[in-house]
mmCIF file of C-alpha atoms in Angstrom:
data_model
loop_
_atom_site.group_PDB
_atom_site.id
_atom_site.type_symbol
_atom_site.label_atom_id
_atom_site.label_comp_id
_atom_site.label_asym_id
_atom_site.label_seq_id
_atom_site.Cartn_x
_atom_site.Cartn_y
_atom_site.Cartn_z
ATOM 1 C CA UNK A 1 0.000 0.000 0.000
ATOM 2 C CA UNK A 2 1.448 3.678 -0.715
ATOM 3 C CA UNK A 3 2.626 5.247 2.057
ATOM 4 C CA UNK A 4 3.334 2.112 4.389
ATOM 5 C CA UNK A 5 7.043 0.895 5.003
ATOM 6 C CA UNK A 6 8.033 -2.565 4.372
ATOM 7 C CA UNK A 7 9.176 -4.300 7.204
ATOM 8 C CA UNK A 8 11.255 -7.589 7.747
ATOM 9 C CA UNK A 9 9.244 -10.988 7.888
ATOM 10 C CA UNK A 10 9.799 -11.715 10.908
ATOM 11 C CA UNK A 11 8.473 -8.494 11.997
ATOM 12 C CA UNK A 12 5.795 -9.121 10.114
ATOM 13 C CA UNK A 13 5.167 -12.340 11.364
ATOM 14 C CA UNK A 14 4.936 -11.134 14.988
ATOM 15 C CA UNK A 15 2.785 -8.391 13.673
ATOM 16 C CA UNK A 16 0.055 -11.248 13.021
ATOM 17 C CA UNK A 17 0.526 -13.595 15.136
ATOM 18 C CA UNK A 18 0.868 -10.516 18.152
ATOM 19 C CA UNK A 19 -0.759 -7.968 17.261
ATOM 20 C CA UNK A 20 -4.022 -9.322 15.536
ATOM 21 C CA UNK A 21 -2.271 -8.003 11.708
ATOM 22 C CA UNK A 22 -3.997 -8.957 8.546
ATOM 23 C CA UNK A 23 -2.274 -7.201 5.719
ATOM 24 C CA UNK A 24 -5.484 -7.957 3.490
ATOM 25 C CA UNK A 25 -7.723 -5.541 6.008
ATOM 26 C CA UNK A 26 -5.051 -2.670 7.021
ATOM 27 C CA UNK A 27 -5.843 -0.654 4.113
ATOM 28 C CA UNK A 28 -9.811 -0.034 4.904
ATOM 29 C CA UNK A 29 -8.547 0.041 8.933
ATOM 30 C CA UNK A 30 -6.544 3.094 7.839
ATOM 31 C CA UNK A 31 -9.351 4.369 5.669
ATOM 32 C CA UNK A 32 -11.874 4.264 8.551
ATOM 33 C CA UNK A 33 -9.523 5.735 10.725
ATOM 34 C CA UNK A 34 -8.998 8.660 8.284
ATOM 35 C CA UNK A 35 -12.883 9.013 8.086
ATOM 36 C CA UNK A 36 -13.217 8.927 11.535
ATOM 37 C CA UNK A 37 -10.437 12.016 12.084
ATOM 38 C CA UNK A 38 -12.202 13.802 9.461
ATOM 39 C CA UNK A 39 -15.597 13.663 11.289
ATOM 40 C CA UNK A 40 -14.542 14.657 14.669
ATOM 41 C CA UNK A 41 -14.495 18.084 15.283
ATOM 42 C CA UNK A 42 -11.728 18.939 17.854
ATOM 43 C CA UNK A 43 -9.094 16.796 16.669
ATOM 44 C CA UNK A 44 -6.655 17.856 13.986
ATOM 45 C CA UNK A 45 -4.683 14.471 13.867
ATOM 46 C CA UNK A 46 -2.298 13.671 11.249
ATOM 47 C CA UNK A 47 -3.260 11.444 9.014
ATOM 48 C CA UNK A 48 -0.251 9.562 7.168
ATOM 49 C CA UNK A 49 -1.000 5.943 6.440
ATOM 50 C CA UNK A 50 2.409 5.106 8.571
ATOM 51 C CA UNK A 51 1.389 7.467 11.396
ATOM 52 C CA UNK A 52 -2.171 5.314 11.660
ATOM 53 C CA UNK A 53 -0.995 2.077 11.082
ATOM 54 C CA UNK A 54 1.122 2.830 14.001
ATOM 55 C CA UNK A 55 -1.443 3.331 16.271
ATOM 56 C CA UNK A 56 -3.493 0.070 15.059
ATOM 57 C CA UNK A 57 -0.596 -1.649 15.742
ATOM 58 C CA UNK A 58 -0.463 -0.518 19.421
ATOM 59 C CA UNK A 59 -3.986 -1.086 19.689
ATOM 60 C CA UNK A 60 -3.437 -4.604 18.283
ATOM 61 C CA UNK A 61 -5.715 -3.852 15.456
ATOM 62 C CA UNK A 62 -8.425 -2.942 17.591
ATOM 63 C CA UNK A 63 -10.129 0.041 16.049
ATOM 64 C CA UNK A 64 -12.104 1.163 19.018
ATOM 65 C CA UNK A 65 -9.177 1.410 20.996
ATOM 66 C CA UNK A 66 -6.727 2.693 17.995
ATOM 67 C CA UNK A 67 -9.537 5.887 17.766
ATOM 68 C CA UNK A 68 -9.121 6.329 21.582
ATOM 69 C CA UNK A 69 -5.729 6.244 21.645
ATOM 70 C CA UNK A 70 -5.032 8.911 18.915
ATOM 71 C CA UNK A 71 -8.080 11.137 20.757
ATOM 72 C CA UNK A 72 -5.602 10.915 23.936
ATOM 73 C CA UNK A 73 -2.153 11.275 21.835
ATOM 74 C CA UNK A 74 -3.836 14.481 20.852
ATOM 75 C CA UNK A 75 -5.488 15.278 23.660
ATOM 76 C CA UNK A 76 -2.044 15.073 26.043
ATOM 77 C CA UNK A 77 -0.145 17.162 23.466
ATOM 78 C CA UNK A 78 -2.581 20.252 24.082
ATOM 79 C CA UNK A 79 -2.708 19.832 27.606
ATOM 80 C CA UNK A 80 0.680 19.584 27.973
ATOM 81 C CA UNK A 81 2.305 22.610 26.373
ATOM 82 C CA UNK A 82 5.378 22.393 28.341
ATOM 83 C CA UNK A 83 6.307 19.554 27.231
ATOM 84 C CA UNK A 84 4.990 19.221 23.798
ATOM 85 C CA UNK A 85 5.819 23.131 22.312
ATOM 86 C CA UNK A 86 8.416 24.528 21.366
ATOM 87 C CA UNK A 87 10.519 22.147 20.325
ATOM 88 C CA UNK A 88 12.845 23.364 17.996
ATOM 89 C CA UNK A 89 16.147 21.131 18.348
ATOM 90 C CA UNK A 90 18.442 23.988 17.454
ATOM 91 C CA UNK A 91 16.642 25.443 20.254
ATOM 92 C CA UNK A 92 20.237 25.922 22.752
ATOM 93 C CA UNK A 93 18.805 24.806 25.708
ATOM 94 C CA UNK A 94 17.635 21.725 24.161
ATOM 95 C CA UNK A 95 20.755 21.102 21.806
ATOM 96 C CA UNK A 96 22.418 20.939 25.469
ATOM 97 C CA UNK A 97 20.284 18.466 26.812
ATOM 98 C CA UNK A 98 20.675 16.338 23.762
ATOM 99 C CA UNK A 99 23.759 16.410 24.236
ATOM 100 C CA UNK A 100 24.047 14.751 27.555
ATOM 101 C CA UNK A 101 22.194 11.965 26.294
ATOM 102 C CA UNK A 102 19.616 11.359 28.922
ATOM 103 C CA UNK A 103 17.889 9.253 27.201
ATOM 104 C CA UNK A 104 19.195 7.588 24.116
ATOM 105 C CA UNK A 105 17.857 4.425 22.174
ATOM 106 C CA UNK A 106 20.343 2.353 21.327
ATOM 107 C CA UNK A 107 21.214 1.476 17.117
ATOM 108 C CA UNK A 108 21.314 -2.411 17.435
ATOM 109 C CA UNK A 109 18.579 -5.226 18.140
ATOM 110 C CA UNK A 110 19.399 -8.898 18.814
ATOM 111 C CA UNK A 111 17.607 -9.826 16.158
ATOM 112 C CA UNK A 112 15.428 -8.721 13.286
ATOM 113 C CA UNK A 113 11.953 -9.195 15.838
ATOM 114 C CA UNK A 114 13.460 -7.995 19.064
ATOM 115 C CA UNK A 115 12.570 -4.860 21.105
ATOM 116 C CA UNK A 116 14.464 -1.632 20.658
ATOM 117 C CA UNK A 117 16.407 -0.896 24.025
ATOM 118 C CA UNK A 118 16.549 2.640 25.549
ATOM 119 C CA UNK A 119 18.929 3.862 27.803
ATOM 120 C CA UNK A 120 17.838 6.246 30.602
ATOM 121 C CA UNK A 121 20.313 8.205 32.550
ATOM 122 C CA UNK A 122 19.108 10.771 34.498
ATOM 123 C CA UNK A 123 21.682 11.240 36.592
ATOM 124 C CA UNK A 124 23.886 12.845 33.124
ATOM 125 C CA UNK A 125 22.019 16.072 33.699
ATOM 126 C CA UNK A 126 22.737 18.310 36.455
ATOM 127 C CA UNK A 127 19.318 18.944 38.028
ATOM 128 C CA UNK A 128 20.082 22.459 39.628
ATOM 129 C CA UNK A 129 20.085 23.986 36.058
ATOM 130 C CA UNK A 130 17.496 22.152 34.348
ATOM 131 C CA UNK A 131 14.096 20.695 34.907
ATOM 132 C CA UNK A 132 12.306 17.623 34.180
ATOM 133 C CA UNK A 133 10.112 19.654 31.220
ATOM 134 C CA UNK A 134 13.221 19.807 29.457
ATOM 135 C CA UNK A 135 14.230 16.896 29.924
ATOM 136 C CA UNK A 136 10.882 15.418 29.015
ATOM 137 C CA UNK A 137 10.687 17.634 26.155
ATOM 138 C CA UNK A 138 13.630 15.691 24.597
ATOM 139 C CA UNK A 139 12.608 12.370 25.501
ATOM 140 C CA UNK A 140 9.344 12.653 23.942
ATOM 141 C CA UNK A 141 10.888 14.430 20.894
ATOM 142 C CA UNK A 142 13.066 11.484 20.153
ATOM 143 C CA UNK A 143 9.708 8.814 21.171
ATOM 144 C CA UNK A 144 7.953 10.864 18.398
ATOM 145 C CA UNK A 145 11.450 10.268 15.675
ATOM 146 C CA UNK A 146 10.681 6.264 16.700
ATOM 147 C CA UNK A 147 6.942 6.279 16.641
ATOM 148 C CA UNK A 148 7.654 7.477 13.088
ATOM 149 C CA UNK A 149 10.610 5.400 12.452
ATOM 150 C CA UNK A 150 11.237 2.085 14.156
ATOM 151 C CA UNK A 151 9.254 -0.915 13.272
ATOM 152 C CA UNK A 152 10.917 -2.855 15.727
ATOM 153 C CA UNK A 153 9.959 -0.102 18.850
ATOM 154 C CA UNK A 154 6.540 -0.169 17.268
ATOM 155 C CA UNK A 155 5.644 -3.665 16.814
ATOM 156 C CA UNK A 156 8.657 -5.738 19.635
ATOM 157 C CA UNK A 157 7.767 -3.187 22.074
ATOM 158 C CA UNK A 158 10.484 -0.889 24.427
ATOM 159 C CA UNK A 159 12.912 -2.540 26.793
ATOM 160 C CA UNK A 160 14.126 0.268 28.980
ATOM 161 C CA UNK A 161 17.582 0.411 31.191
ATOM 162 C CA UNK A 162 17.592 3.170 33.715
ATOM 163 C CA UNK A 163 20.767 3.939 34.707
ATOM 164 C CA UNK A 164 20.873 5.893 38.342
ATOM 165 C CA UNK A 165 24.345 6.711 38.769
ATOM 166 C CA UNK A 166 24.776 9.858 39.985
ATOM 167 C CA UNK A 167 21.145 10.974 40.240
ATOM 168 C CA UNK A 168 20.316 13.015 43.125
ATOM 169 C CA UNK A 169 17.910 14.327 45.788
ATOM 170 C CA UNK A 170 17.742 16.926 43.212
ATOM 171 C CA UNK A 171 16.188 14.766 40.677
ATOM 172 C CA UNK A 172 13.715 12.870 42.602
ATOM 173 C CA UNK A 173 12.631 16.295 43.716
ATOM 174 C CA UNK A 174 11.867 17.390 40.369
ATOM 175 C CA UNK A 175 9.509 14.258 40.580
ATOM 176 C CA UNK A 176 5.955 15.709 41.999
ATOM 177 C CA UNK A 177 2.930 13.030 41.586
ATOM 178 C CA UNK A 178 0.958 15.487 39.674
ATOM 179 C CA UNK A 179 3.957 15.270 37.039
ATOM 180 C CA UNK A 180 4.559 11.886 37.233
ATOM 181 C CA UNK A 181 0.423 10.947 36.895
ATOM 182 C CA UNK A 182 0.659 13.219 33.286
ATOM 183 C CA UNK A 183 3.655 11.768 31.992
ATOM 184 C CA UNK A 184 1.621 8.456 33.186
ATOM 185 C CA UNK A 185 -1.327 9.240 30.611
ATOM 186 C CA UNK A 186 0.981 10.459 28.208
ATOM 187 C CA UNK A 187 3.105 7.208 27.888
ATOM 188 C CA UNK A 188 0.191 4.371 29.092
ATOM 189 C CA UNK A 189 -2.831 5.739 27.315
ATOM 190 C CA UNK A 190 -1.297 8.921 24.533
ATOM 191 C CA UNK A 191 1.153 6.447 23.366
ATOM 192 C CA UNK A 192 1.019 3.292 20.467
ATOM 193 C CA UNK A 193 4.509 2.167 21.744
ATOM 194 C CA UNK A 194 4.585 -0.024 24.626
ATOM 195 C CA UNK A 195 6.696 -0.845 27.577
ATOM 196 C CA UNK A 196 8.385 -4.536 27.909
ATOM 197 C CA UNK A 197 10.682 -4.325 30.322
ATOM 198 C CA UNK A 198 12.351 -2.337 32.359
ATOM 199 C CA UNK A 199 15.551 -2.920 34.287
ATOM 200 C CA UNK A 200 16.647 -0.588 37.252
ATOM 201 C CA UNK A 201 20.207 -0.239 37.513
ATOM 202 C CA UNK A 202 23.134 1.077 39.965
ATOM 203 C CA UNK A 203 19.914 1.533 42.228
ATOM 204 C CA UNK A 204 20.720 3.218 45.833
ATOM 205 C CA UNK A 205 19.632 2.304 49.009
ATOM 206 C CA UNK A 206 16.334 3.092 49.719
ATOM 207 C CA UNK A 207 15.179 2.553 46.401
ATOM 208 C CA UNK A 208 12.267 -0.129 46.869
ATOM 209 C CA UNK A 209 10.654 3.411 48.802
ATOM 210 C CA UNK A 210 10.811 5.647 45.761
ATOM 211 C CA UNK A 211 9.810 2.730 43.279
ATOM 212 C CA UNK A 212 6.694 1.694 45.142
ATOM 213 C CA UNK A 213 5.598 5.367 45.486
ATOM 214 C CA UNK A 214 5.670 6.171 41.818
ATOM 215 C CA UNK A 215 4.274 2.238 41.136
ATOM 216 C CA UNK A 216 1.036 3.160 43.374
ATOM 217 C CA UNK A 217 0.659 6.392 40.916
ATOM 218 C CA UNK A 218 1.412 4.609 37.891
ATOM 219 C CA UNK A 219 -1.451 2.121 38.429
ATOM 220 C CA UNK A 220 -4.137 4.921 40.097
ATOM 221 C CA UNK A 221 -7.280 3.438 39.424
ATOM 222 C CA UNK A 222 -7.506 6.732 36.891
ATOM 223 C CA UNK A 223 -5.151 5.042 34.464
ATOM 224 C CA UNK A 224 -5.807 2.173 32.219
ATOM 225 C CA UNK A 225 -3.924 -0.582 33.142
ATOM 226 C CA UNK A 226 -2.011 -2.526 30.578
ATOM 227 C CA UNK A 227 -3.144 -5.805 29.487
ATOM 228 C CA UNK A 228 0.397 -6.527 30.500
ATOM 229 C CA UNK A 229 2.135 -4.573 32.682
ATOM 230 C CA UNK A 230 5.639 -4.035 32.160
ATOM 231 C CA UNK A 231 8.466 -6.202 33.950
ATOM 232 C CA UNK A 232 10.466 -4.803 36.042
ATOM 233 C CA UNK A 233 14.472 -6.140 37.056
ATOM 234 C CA UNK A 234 16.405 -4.148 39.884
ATOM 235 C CA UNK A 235 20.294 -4.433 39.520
ATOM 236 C CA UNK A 236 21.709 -2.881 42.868
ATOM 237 C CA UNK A 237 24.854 -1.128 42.786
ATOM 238 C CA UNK A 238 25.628 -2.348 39.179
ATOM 239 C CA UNK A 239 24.959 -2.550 35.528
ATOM 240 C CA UNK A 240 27.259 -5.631 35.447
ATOM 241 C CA UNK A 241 24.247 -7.986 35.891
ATOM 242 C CA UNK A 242 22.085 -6.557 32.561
ATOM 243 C CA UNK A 243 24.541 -8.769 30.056
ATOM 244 C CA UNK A 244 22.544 -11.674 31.669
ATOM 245 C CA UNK A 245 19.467 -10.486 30.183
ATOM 246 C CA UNK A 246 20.589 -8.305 26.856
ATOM 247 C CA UNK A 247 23.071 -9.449 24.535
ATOM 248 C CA UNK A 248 26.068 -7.612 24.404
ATOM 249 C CA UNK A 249 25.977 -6.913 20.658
ATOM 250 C CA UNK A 250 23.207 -4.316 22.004
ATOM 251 C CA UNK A 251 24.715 -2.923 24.611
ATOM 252 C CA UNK A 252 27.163 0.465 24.239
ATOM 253 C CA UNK A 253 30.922 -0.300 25.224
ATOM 254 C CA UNK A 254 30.488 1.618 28.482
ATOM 255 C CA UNK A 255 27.591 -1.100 29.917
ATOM 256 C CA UNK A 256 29.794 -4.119 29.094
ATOM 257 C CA UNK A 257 28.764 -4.299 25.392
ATOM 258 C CA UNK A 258 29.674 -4.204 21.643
ATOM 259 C CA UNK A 259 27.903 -1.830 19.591
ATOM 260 C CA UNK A 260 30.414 1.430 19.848
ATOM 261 C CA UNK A 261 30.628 4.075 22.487
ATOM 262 C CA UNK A 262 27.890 6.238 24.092
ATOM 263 C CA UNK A 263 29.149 9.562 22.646
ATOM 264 C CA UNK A 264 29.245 7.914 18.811
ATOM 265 C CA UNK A 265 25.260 7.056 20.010
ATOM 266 C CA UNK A 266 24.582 10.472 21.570
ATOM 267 C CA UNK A 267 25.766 12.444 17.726
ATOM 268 C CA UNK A 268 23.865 9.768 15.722
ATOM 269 C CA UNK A 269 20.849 11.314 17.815
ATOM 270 C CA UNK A 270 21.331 14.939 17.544
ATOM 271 C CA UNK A 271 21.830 14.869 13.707
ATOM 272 C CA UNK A 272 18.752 12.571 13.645
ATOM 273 C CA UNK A 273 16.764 15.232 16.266
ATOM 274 C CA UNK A 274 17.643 18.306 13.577
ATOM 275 C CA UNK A 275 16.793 16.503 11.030
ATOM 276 C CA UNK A 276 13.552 16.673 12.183
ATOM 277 C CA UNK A 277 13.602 20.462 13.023
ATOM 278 C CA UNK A 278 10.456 21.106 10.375
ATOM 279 C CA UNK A 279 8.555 18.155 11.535
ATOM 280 C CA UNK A 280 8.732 19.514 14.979
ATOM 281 C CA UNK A 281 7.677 23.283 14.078
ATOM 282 C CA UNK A 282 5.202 21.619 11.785
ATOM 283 C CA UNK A 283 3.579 19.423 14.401
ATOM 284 C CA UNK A 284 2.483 22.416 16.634
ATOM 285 C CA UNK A 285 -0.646 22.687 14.868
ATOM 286 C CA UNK A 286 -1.800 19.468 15.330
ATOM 287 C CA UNK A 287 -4.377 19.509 18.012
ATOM 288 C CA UNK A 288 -7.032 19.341 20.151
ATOM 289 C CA UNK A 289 -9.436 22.254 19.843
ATOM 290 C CA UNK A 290 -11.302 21.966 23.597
ATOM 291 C CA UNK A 291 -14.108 24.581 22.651
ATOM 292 C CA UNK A 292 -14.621 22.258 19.666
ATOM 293 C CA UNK A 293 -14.783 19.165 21.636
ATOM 294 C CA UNK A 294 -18.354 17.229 21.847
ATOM 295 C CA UNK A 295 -19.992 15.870 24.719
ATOM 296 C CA UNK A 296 -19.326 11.938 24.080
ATOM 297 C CA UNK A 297 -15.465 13.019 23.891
ATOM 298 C CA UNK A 298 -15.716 14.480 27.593
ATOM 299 C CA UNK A 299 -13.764 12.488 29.817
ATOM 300 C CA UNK A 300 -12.141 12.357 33.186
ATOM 301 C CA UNK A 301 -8.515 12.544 31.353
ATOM 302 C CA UNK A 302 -9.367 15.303 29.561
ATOM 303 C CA UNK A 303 -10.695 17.234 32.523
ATOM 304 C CA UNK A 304 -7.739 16.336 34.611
ATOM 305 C CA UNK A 305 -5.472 17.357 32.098
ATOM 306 C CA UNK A 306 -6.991 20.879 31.643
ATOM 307 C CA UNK A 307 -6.935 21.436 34.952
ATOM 308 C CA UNK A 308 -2.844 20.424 35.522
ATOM 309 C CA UNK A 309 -2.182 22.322 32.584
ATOM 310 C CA UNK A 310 -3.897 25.394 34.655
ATOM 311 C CA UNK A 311 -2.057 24.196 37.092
ATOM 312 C CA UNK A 312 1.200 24.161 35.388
ATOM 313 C CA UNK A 313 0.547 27.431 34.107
ATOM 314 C CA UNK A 314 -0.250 29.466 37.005
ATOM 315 C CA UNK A 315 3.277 27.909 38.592
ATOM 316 C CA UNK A 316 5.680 28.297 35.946
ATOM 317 C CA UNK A 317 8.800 30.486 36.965
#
C-alpha cells in the first residue's frame, strides 16, 4: 500500500501472530480511521498511512481502541504545552540536553523481531540547572522520531535500562505526583509504543521506597492498566548484571557491550533530532481544539489534564 514501510518478515510475522495483523484488512482500517479524524471536530490528527498504522498496531488492530488512543495522543499534546511546544532542536537549551544523552535508544537489536532498548540516565544532567520539562521535552521528541521510524519499537515493544548513577535528591525532587500521573497518561494511554521491560540499575539504598511510590501512581485506578504490565528487574549497585538479560551486541561499550561508544550514540541522535527540526515546528498545529470538543469526547482525562495544565501554568517560573 502507498505510504506504508516494508518491514522484515519476521516483523511481520509477529505483527500477526501478536498484534491481531492482517495485511489484506489494514488498508480499509486506515481508511476508517482517516474518516473517523475527518468527522470529529476537535481533533486535527495527522493522518499519514504510517502514522495510523502505528497506532493500530499498538492497539493490536483494535479500532475502538486505535480511535481512543489517537483522541488521547492528541489530547495530552494540548494539555501539555510544556512539554509538547516549542521544540525546535536547534533550540540551545535543548541542543544541550541532547547532548548529555539522557535518554538515548540504542542502534542495534538482537535480532530482526526484538525490542528496541533505551537507555535512561538521568543522573547525566545536572538537576540544579534544568528541569524535568526539558528533559521530558527531549525524551518525547526522540519517542515521536521512533513512533515514526522504528518498526521494531513499534511492533517488539520498548525494553528500557535506567541507569541511576549519579542521580540526586535533586532529581527525585523534580519528581511531583501530579507530574509523574501526566507523563503516566501520556506514555500508558497517549502512546502506540509499549513498555516490555524495564531494568533498574546502579539503584541506591532506599530505592524499593521511591519505586513503590511512583508504582502506586502509575497504576491509580484513573489510568488504564495494561493488558500486560511491564516487567520490572532491579540491579543494585551495578549494571554488570544486565549482560545476563541483553546481549552484548546491544549494549554500548560503556555497559559491558559491543555496539560502539555512548558519545558515537549520543551524535547519531542529535543529527537525527535536527533533522527533524520542520517536523517539529510543523507538528504544533496538530491539536485538540477543547471549545470544539463534543460531549461523548468528555472524559475524566481530559478534565484532569486541563486542569494540571492550569495548574502548570499558574506555577511556571
Amino acid at each position: 500500500m502507498q505510504g506504508i514501510r516494508q518491514i522484515s518478515p519476521a516483523l511481520q510475522r509477529k505483527a500477526i501472530l501478536e498484534l491481531n495483523e492482517d495485511p489484506v484488512f489494514v488498508e480499509s482500517e486506515i481508511e476508517e480511521l482517516k474518516s473517523w479524524i475527518e468527522k470529529t471536530p476537535h481533533l486535527n490528527a495527522r493522518t499519514d498511512d504510517q502514522f495510523l498504522l502505528t497506532f493500530l498496531r499498538g492497539s493490536k488492530h483494535n479500532i475502538d481502541k486505535a480511535k481512543a488512543k489517537i483522541e488521547m495522543f492528541y489530547t495530552c499534546r494540548t494539555a501539555l504545552p510544556e512539554i509538547m511546544s516549542n521544540r525546535d532542536p536547534l533550540n540551545p537549551k535543548l541542543q544541550e540536553i541532547i547532548r548529555m544523552g539522557v535518554g538515548i535508544p540504542l542502534p542495534l537489536t538482537e535480532s530482526p523481531d526484538s525490542s528496541r532498548v533505551v537507555l535512561i540516565r538521568p543522573g547525566s544532567y545536572d538537576a540544579t540547572r534544568y528541569s524535568i520539562i526539558d528533559i521530558m521535552k527531549v525524551a518525547n521528541m526522540i519517542c515521536d522520531i521512533l513512533l515514526i521510524e522504528d518498526d521494531n519499537i513499534v511492533i517488539s515493544g520498548e525494553v528500557a535500562i535506567v541507569d541511576f548513577v549519579n542521580v540526586t535528591k535533586s532529581h527525585l525532587l523534580q519528581l511531583d505526583p501530579l507530574l509523574v500521573k501526566k507523563l503516566a497518561l501520556l506514555n500508558q494511554e497517549g502512546s502506540p509504543l509499549k513498555q516490555k521491560i524495564i531494568h533498574y540499575v546502579n539503584t541506591p539504598p532506599g530505592f524499593d521506597v521511591i519505586f513503590n511510590l511512583f508504582k502506586s501512581i502509575m497504576q491509580s485506578r484513573d489510568l488504564t492498566t495494561e493488558d500486560h504490565p511491564a516487567e520490572v528487574f532491579i540491579h543494585p549497585f551495578s549494571h554488570e548484571t544486565v549482560t545476563d538479560h541483553i546481549s552484548k551486541k546491544v549494549l554500548p561499550f560503556e555497559y559491558g557491550g559491543d555496539s560502539g561508544p555512548l558519545e558515537a550514540i549520543i551524535k547519531f541522535w542529535e543529527k537525527k533530532l535536527v533533522d527533524y527540526r520542520d517536523y517539529f515546528i510543523d507538528d504544533e498545529k496538530y491539536r485538540t481544539d477543547e471549545s470544539k470538543r463534543p460531549f461523548e469526547y468528555r472524559h475524566f482525562h481530559a478534565d484532569f489534564l486541563a486542569a494540571a495544565a492550569c495548574y502548570t501554568n499558574n506555577h511556571i517560573d
